[in-house]
GROMACS .gro file of C-alpha atoms in nm:
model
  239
    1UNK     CA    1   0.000   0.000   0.000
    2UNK     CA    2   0.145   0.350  -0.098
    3UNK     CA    3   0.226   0.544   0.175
    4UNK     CA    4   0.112   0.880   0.270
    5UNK     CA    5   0.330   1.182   0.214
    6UNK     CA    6   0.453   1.365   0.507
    7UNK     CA    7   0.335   1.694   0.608
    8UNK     CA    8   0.474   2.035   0.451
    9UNK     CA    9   0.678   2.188   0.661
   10UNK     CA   10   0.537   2.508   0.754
   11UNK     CA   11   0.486   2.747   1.059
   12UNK     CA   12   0.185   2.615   1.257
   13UNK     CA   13  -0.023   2.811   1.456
   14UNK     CA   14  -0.083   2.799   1.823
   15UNK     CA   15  -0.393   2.606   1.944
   16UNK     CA   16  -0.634   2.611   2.216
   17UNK     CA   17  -0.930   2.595   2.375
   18UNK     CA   18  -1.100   2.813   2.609
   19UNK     CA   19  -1.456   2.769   2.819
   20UNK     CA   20  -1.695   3.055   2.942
   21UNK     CA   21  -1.799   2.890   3.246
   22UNK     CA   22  -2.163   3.036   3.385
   23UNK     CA   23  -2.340   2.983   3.665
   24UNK     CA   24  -2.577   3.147   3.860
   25UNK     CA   25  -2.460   3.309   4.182
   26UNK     CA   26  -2.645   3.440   4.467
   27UNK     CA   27  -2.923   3.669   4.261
   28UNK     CA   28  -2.676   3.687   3.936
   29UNK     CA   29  -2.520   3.535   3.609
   30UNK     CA   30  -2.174   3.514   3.693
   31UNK     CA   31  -1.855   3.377   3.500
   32UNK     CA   32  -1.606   3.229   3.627
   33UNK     CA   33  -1.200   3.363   3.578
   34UNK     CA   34  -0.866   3.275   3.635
   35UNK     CA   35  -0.578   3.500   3.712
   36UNK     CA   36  -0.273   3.444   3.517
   37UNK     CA   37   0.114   3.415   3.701
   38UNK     CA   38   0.256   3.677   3.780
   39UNK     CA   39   0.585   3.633   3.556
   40UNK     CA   40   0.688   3.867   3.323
   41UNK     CA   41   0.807   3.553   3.064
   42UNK     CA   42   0.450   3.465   3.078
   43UNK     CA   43   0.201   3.681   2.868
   44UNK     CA   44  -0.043   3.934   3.026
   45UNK     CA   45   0.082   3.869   3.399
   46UNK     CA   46  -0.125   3.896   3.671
   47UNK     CA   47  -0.430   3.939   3.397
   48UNK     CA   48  -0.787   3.762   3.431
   49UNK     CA   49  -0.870   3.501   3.162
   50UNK     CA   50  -1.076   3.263   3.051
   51UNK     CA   51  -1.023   2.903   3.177
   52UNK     CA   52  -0.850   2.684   2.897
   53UNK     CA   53  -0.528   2.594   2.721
   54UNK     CA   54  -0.331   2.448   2.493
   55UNK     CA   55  -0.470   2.089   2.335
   56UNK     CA   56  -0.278   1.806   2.424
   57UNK     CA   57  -0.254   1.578   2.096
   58UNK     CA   58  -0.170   1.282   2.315
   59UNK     CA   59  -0.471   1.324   2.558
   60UNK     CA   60  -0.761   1.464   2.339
   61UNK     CA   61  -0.888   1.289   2.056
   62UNK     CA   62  -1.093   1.645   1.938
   63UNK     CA   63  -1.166   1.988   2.029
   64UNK     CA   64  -1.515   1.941   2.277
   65UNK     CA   65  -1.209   1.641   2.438
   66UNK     CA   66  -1.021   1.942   2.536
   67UNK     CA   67  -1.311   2.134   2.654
   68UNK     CA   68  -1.432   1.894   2.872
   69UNK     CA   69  -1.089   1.783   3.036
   70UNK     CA   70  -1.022   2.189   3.103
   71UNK     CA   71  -1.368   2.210   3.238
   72UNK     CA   72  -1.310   1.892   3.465
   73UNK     CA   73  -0.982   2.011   3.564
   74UNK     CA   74  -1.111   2.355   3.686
   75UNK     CA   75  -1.492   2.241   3.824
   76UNK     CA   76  -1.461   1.875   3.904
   77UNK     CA   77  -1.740   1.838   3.669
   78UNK     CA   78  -1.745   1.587   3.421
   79UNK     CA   79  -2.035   1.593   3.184
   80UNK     CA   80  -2.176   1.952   3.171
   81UNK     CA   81  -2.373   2.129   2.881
   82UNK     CA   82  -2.102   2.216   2.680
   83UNK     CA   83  -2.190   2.411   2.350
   84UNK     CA   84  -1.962   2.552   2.095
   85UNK     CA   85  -1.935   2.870   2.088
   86UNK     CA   86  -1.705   2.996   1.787
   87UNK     CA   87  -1.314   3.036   1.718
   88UNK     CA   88  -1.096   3.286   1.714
   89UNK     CA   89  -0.766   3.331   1.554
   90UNK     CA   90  -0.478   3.580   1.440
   91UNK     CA   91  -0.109   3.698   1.418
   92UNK     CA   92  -0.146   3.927   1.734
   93UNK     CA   93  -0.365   3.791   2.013
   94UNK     CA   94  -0.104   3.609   2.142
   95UNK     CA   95   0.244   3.763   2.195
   96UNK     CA   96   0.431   3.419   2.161
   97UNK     CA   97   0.292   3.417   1.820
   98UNK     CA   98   0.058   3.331   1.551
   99UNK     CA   99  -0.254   3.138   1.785
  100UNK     CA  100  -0.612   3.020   1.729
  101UNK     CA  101  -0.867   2.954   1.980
  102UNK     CA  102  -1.192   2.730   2.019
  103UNK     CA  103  -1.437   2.850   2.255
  104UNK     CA  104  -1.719   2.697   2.433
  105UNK     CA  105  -1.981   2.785   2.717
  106UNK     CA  106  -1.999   2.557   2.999
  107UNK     CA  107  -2.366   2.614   3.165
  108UNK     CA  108  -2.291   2.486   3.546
  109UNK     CA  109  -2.565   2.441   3.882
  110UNK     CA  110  -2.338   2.593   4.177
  111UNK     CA  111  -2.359   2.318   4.361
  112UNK     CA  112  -2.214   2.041   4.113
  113UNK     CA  113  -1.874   2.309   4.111
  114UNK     CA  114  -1.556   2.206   4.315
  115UNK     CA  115  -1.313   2.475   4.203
  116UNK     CA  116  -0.969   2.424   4.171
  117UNK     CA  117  -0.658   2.591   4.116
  118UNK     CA  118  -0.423   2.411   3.867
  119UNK     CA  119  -0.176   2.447   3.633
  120UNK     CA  120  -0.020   2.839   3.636
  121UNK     CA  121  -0.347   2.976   3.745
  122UNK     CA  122  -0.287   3.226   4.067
  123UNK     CA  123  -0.688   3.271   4.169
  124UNK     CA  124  -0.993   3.170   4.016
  125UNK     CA  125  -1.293   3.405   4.090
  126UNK     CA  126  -1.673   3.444   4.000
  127UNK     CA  127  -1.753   3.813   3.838
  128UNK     CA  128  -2.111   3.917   3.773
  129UNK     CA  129  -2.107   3.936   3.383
  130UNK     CA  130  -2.265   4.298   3.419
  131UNK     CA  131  -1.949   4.375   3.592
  132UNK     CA  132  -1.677   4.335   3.317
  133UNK     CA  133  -1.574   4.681   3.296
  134UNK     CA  134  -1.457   4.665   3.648
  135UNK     CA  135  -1.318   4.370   3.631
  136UNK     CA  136  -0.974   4.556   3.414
  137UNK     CA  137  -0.723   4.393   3.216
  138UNK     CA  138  -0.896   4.090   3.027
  139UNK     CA  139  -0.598   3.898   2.863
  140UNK     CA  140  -0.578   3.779   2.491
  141UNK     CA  141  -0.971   3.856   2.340
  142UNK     CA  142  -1.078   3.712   2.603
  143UNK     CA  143  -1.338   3.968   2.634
  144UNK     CA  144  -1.469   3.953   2.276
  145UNK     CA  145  -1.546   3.586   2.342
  146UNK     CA  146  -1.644   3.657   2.663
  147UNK     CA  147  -1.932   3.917   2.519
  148UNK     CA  148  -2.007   3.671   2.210
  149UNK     CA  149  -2.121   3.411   2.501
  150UNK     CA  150  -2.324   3.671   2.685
  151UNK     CA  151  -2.518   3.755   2.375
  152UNK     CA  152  -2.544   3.406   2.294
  153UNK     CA  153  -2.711   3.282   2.598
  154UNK     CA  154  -2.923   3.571   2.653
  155UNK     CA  155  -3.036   3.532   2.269
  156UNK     CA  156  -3.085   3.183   2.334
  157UNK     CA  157  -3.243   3.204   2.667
  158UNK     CA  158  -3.579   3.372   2.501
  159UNK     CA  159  -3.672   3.088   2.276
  160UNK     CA  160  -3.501   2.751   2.439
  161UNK     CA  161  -3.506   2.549   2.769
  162UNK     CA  162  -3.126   2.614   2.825
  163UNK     CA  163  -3.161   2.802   3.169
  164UNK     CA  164  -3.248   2.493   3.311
  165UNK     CA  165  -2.905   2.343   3.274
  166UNK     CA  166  -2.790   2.619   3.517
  167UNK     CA  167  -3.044   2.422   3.833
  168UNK     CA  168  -2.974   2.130   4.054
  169UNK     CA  169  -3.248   1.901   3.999
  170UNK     CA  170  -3.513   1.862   4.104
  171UNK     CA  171  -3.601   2.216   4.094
  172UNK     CA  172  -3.976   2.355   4.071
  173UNK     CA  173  -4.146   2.617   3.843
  174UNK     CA  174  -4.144   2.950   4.068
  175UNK     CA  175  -3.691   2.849   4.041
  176UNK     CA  176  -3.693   2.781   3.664
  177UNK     CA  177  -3.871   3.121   3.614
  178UNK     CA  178  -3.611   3.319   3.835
  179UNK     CA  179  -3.348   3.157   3.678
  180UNK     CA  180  -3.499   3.331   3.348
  181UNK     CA  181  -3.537   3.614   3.468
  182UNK     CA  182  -3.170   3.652   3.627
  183UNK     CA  183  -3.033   3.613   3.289
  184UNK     CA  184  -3.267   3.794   3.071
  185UNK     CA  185  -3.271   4.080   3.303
  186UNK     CA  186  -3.684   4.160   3.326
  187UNK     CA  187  -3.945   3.954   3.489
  188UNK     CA  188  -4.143   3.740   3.330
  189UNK     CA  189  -4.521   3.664   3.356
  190UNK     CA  190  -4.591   3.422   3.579
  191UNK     CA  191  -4.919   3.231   3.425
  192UNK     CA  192  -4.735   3.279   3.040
  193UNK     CA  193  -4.403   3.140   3.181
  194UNK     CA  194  -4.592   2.775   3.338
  195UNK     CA  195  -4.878   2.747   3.060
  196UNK     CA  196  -4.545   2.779   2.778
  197UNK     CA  197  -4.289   2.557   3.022
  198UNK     CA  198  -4.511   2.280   3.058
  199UNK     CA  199  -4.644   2.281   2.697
  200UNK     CA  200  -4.293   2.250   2.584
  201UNK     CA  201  -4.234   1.919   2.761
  202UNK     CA  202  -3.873   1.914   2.841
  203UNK     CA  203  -3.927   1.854   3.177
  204UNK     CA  204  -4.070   1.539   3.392
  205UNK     CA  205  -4.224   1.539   3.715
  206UNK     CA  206  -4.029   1.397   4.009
  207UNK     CA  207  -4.305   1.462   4.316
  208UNK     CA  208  -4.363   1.722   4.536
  209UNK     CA  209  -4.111   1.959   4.704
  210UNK     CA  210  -4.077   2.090   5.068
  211UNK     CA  211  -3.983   2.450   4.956
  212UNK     CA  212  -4.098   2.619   5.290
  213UNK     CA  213  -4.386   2.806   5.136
  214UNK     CA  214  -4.804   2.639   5.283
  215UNK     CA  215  -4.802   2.368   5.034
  216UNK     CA  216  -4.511   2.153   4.874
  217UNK     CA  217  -4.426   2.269   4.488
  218UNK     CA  218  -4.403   1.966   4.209
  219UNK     CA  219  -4.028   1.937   4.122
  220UNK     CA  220  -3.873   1.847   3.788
  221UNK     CA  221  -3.613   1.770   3.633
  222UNK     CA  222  -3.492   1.726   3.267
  223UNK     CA  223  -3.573   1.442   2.990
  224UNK     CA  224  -3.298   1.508   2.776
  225UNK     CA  225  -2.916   1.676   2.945
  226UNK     CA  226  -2.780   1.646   2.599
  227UNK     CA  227  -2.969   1.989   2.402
  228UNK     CA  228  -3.179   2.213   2.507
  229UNK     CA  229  -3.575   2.205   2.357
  230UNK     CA  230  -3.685   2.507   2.161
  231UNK     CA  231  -3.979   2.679   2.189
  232UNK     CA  232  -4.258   2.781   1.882
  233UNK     CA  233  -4.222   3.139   2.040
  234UNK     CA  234  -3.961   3.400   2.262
  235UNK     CA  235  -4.086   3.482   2.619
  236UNK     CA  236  -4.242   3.824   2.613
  237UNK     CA  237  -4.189   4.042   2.953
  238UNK     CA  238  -4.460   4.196   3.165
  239UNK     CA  239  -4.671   4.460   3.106
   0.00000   0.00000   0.00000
């Protein structure tokens, strides 16, 4: 059998992958950042980033591989919703030279996350994603991606079941609706939001709830962890 021909030799661009890690926190969408070393051989020291890194061609087999082992190695968690968000890639957003990077959002229940510090990361830290400015330095783009998963979630958020992926489960109506409304920013009707969740039938009944209100609440949790379910129609906010 002929044999293949090697690879041109050429000047290969860096590669990585980095994940936008949300969550809900307290009453607000956060994100979750590292801080880089502070070492002046390393680029943007002391800077806040996104979690990620180079791919290991040994260890992952493809891209979402590499996503889910950085996730794992920064949350503990090993089977998140992961989508992909978009790449990025040019002669100048990396100092040590030409790079490209694959990004994904990681939607994450606070409860299922065991931070922890690894590799050259100083700190990791969750920032209210209405807080950016403040936050400073951003290395690399890490902000454009950073803003292209905000817009993406809240887009998505009006017309899919995706919020639910941020709750430990069981949850109940009155916390799937909050959830909503953290991220969307705006309440939402109450009667609208449980006629259109229900209709949609993502969710199954697990029994009733001791939520400390009179009566218990029906909890639920999801059919289908893989995708979210999409709705005929977007939310619309109270009048």
């Amino acid at each position: 059998m002929k044999s293949l021909e090697p690879a041109r030799h050429f000047p290969r661009p860096l590669t990585t992958v980095d994940v936008v890690i949300f969550s809900v926190v307290g009453e607000g969408l956060q994100v979750l950042l590292v801080q880089r070393p502070d070492d002046s051989n390393e680029p943007f020291p002391n800077a806040w980033a996104l979690p990620g890194g180079f791919v290991d061609v040994k260890e992952d087999k493809s891209l979402e591989a590499c996503a889910k082992r950085k996730l794992l190695e920064k949350t503990g968690v090993r089977s998140p919703y992961l989508e992909q968000l978009g790449s990025w890639g040019d002669a100048t957003r990396d100092p040590r030279g030409w790079s490209a990077t694959h990004a994904w959002f990681a939607l994450l229940p606070l409860t299922s996350i065991r931070l922890r510090k690894g590799g050259n990361a100083q700190e990791l830290k969750w920032f209210p994603v209405d807080e950016l400015d403040a936050v400073g330095n951003i290395a690399f783009d890490h902000r454009v991606i950073l803003d292209a998963a905000i817009e993406r979630l809240r887009s998505k958020v009006e017309y899919t079941s995706l919020p639910a992926f941020l709750l430990p489960e069981p949850f109940t109506l009155p916390q799937l609706q909050r959830i909503y409304e953290v991220i969307l920013g705006r309440e939402l009707d109450k009667s609208g939001f449980r006629t259109r969740a229900l209709a949609a039938e993502f969710m199954e009944e697990t029994g009733y709830m001791d939520v400390g209100a009179p009566r218990p609440a029906m909890g639920y949790r999801l059919k289908d962890r893989k995708s979210p379910t999409v709705f005929p129609r977007t939310f619309s906010a109270r009048n």
